[in-house]
Tab-separated table of C-alpha atoms and ligand atoms in Angstrom:
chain	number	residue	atom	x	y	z
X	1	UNK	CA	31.696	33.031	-75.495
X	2	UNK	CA	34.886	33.764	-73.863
X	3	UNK	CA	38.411	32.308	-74.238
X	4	UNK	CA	40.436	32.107	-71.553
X	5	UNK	CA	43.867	32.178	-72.903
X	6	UNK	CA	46.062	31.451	-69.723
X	7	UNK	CA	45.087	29.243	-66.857
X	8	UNK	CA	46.561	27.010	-64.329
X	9	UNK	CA	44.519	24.505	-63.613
X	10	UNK	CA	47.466	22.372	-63.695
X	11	UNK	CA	48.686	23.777	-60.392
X	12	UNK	CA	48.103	22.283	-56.707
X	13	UNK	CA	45.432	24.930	-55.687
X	14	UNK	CA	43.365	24.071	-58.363
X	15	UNK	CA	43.989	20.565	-59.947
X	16	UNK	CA	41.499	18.421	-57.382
X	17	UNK	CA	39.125	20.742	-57.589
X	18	UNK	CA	39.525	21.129	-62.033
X	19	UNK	CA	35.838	19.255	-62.327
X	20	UNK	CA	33.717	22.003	-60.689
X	21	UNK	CA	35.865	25.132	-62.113
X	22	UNK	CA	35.142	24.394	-65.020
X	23	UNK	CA	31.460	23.613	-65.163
X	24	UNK	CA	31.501	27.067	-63.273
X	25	UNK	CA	33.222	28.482	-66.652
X	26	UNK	CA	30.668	26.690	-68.764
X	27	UNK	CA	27.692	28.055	-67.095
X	28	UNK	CA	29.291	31.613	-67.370
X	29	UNK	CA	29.850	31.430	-70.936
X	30	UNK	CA	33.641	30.683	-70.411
X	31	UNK	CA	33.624	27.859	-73.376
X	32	UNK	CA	37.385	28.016	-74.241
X	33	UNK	CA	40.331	28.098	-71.975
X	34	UNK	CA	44.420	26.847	-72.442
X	35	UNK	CA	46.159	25.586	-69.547
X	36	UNK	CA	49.655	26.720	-69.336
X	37	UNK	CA	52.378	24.317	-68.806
X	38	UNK	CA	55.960	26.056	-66.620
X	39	UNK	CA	57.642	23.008	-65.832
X	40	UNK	CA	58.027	19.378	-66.808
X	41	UNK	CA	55.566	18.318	-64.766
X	42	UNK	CA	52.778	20.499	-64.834
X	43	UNK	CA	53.439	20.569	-68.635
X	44	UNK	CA	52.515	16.621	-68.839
X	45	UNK	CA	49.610	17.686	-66.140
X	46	UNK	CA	48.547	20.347	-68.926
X	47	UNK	CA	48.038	17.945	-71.841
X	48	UNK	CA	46.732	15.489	-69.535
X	49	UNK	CA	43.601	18.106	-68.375
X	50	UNK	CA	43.216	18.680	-72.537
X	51	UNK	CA	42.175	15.169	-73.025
X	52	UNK	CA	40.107	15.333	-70.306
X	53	UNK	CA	37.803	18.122	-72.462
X	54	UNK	CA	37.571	18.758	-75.964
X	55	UNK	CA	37.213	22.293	-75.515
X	56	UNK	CA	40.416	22.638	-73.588
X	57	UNK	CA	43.818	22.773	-74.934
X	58	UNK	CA	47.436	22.942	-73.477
X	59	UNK	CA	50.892	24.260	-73.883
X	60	UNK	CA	53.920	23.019	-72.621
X	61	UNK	CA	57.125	24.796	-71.722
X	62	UNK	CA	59.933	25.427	-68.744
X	63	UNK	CA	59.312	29.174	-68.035
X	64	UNK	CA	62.493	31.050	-66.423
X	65	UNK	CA	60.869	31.390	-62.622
X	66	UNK	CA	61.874	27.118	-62.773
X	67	UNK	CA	64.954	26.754	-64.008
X	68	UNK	CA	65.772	25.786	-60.858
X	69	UNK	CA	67.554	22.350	-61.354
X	70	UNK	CA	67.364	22.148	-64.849
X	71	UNK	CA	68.637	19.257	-66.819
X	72	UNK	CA	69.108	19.615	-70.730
X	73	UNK	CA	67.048	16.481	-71.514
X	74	UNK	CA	64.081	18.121	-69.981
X	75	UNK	CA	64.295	19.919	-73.273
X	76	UNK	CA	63.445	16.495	-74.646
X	77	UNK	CA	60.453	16.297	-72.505
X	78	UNK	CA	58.832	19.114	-73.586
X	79	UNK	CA	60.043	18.613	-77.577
X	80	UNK	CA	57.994	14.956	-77.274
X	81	UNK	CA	54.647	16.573	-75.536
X	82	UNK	CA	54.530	19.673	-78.061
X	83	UNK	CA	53.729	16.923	-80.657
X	84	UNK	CA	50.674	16.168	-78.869
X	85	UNK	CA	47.481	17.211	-80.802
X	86	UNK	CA	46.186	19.209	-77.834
X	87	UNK	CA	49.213	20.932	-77.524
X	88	UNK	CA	48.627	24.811	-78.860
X	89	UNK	CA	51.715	26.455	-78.043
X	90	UNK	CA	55.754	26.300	-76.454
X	91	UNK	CA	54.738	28.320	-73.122
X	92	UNK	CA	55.212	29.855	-70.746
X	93	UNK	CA	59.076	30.787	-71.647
X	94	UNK	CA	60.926	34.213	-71.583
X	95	UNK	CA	62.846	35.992	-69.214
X	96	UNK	CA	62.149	37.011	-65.458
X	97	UNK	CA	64.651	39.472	-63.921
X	98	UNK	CA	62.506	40.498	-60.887
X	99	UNK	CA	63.898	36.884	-59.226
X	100	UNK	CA	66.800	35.658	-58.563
X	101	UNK	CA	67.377	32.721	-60.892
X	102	UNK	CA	70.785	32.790	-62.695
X	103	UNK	CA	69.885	34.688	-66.142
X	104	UNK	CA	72.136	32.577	-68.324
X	105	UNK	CA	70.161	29.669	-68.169
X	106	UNK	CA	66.910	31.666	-68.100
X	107	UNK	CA	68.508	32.428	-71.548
X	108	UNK	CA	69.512	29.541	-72.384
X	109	UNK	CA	66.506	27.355	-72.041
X	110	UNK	CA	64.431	30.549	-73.379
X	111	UNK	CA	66.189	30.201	-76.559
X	112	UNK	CA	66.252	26.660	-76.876
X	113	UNK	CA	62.741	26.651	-76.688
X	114	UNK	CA	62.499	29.410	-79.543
X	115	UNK	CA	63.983	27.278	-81.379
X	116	UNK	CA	61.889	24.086	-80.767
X	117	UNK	CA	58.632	26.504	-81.762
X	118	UNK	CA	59.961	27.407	-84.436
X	119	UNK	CA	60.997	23.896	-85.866
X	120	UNK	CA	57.478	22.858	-85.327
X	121	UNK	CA	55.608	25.549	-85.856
X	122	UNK	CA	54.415	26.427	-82.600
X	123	UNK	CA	53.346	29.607	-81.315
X	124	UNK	CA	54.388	30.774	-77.947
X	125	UNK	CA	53.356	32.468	-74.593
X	126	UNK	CA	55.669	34.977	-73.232
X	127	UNK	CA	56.490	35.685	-70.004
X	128	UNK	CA	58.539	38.549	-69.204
X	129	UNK	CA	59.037	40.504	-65.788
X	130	UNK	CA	61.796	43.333	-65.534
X	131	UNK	CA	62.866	42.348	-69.169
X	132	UNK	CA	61.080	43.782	-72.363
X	133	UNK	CA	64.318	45.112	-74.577
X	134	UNK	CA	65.793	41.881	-73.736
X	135	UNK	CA	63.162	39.947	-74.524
X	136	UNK	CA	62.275	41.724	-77.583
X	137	UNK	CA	65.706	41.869	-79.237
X	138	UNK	CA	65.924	37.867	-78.744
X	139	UNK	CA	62.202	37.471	-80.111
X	140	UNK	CA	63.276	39.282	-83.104
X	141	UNK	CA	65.815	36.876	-84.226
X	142	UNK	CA	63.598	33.895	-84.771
X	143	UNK	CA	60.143	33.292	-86.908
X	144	UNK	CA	57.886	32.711	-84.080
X	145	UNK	CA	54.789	34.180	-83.318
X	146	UNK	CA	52.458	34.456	-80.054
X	147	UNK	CA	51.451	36.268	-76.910
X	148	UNK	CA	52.949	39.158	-74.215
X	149	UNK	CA	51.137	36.892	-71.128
X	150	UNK	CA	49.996	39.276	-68.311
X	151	UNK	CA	51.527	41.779	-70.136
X	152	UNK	CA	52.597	44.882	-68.074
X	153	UNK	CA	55.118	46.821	-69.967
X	154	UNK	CA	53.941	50.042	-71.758
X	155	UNK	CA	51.852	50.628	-74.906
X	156	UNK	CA	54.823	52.138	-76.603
X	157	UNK	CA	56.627	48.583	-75.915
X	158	UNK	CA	53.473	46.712	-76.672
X	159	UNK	CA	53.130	48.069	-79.885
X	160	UNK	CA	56.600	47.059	-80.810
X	161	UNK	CA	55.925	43.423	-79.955
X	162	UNK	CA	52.678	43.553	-81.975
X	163	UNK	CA	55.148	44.650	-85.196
X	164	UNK	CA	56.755	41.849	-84.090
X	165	UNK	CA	53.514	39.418	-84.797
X	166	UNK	CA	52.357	39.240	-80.878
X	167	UNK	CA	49.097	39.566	-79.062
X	168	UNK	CA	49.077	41.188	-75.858
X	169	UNK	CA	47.111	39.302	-73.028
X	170	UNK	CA	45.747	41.139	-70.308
X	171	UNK	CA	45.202	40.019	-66.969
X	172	UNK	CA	44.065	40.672	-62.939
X	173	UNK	CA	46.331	43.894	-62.774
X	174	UNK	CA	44.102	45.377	-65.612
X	175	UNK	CA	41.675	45.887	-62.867
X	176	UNK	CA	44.102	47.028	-60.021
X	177	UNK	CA	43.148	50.712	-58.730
X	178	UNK	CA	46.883	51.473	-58.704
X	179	UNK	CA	47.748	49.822	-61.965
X	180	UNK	CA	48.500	52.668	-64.820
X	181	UNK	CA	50.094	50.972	-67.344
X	182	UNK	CA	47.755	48.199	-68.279
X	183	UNK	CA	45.426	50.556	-68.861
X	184	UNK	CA	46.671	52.790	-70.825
X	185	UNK	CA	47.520	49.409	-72.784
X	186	UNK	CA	43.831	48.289	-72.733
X	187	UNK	CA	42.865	51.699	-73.840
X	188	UNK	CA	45.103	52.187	-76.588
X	189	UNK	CA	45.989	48.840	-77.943
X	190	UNK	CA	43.643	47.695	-80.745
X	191	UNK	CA	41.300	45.257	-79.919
X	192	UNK	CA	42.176	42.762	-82.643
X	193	UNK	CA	45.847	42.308	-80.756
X	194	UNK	CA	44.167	41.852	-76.973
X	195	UNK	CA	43.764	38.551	-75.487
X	196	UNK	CA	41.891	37.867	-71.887
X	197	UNK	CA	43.513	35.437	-69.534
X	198	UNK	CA	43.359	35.146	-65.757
X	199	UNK	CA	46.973	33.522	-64.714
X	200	UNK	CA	44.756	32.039	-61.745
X	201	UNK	CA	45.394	30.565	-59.104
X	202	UNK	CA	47.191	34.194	-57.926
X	203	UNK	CA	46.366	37.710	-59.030
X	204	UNK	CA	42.560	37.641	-58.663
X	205	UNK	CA	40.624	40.945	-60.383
X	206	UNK	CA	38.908	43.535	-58.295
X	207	UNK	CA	36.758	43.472	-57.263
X	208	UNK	CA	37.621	39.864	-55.815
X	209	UNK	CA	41.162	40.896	-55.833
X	210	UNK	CA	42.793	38.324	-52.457
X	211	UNK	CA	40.282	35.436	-53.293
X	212	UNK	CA	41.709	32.338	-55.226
X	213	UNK	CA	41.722	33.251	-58.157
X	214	UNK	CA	39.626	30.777	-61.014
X	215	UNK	CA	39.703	30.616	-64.563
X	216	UNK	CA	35.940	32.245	-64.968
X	217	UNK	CA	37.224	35.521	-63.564
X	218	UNK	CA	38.198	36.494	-66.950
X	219	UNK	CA	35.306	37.942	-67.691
X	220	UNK	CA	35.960	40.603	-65.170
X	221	UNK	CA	39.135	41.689	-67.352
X	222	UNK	CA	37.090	41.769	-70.280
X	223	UNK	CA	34.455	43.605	-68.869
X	224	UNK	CA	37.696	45.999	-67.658
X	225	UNK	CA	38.558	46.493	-71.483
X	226	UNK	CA	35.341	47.597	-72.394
X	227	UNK	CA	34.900	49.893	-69.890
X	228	UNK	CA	38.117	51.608	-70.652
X	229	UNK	CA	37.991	51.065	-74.215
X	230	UNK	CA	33.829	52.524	-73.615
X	231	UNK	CA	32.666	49.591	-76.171
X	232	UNK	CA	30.228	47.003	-75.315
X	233	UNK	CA	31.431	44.108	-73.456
X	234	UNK	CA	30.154	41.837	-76.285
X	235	UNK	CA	32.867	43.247	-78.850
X	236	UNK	CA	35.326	42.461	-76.266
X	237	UNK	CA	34.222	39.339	-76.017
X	238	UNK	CA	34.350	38.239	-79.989
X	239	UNK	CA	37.521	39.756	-80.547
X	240	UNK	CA	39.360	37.903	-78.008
X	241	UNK	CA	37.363	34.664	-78.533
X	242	UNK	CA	38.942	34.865	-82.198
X	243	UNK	CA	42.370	36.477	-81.541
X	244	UNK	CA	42.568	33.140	-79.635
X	245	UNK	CA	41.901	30.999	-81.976
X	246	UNK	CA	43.698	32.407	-84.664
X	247	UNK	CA	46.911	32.792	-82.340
X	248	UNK	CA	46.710	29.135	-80.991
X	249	UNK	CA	45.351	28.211	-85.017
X	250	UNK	CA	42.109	26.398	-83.830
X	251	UNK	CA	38.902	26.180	-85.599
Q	301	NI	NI1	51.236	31.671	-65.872
């Protein structure tokens, strides 16, 4: 069984078509997935899909490519759906400087939300583009714990973040022919700190790599990790499936 630690079924490309991508991921063995709330409303859309299945849970956050006409009682927003039972983690929040949005409310709202995790508890899903000391030096100043999403820093950095109390999930670029980095991480990371996740509806594997990309294509980054790791695929698969759970604290 594979978990799927970082979907979007919440967004346009996929919503409509939610019912049949995910009977596709239950006939491939893809029994677990969390859909990944950005903004305030595709965090409500999030939670909304977890009630739909029991097997599917949510997180809700403002990450920092939509701060884009933020208001602070969307704060509010998100602080009322994280006490929903389906919701697993604050995410995805951290810092993008590869964009253009104004940085001091991409920290701002970054570190509110820190905050709001850890007052309740919550784990959280990282995102972080063109930013890893930054985002590591404010990660070390609160008692939170979670996941590097799509992580594509280097294993020296990832290793720091797993001190830290992370997991480092790996997605479509894993695969990439010109991709170095993520596998080197892949290869060198241990597997009890690797997650699987497919960021869909962009950054499809290879070798589908262009195609929309759906939540059962992460079994091609699994199958990625063993290769490089040269393990069977089925000790990939376990040692996701239950870094998952323990990192999101389901049963
Ligand atoms: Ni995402």
């Amino acid at each position: 069984m594979f978990y799927n630690t970082h979907t979007h079924l919440n967004a346009e490309e996929l919503y409509d078509d939610r019912k049949e991508i995910i009977q596709d991921c239950l006939d491939h063995n893809v029994t677990r997935m969390t859909v990944v709330g950005y903004d305030v409303p595709s965090s409500k859309l999030a939670v909304s899909i977890a009630h739909e299945y029991d097997f599917i849970y949510a997180t809700v956050g403002i990450s920092p490519n939509d701060v884009d006409g933020f208001k602070e009682e969307d704060l509010q927003v998100i602080e009322d759906l994280s006490h929903d039972e389906k919701v697993c983690a604050i995410g995805e929040i951290g810092l993008d400087y590869h964009y253009d949005c104004p940085k001091d409310v991409q920290r701002h709202v970054f570190e509110e939300q820190l905050k709001l995790a850890e007052r309740e508890h919550k784990p959280i899903v990282i995102h972080c583009r063109d930013a890893y000391e930054e985002t590591y030096q404010t990660l070390s100043k609160y008692d939170v714990k979670g996941i590097m999403h799509c992580y594509s820093g280097s294993d020296q950095m990832a290793l720091r973040f797993i001190k830290l109390g992370y997991y480092i999930s790996l997605a479509g670029p894993v695969t990439f022919k010109n991709a170095k980095m993520p596998k080197q991480v892949a290869k060198n990371i241990p597997l009890d700190r690797l997650l699987i996740e497919t960021d869909d509806p962009y950054m499809a594997p290879e070798p589908i790599r262009g195609t929309r990309n759906v939540p059962v294509n992460c079994i091609y980054i699994a199958k990625k990790i063993a290769e490089l790791k040269e393990i069977p695929l089925e000790d990939v698969e376990k040692a996701t499936f239950q870094n998952a759970l323990n990192i999101f604290h389901l049963d």
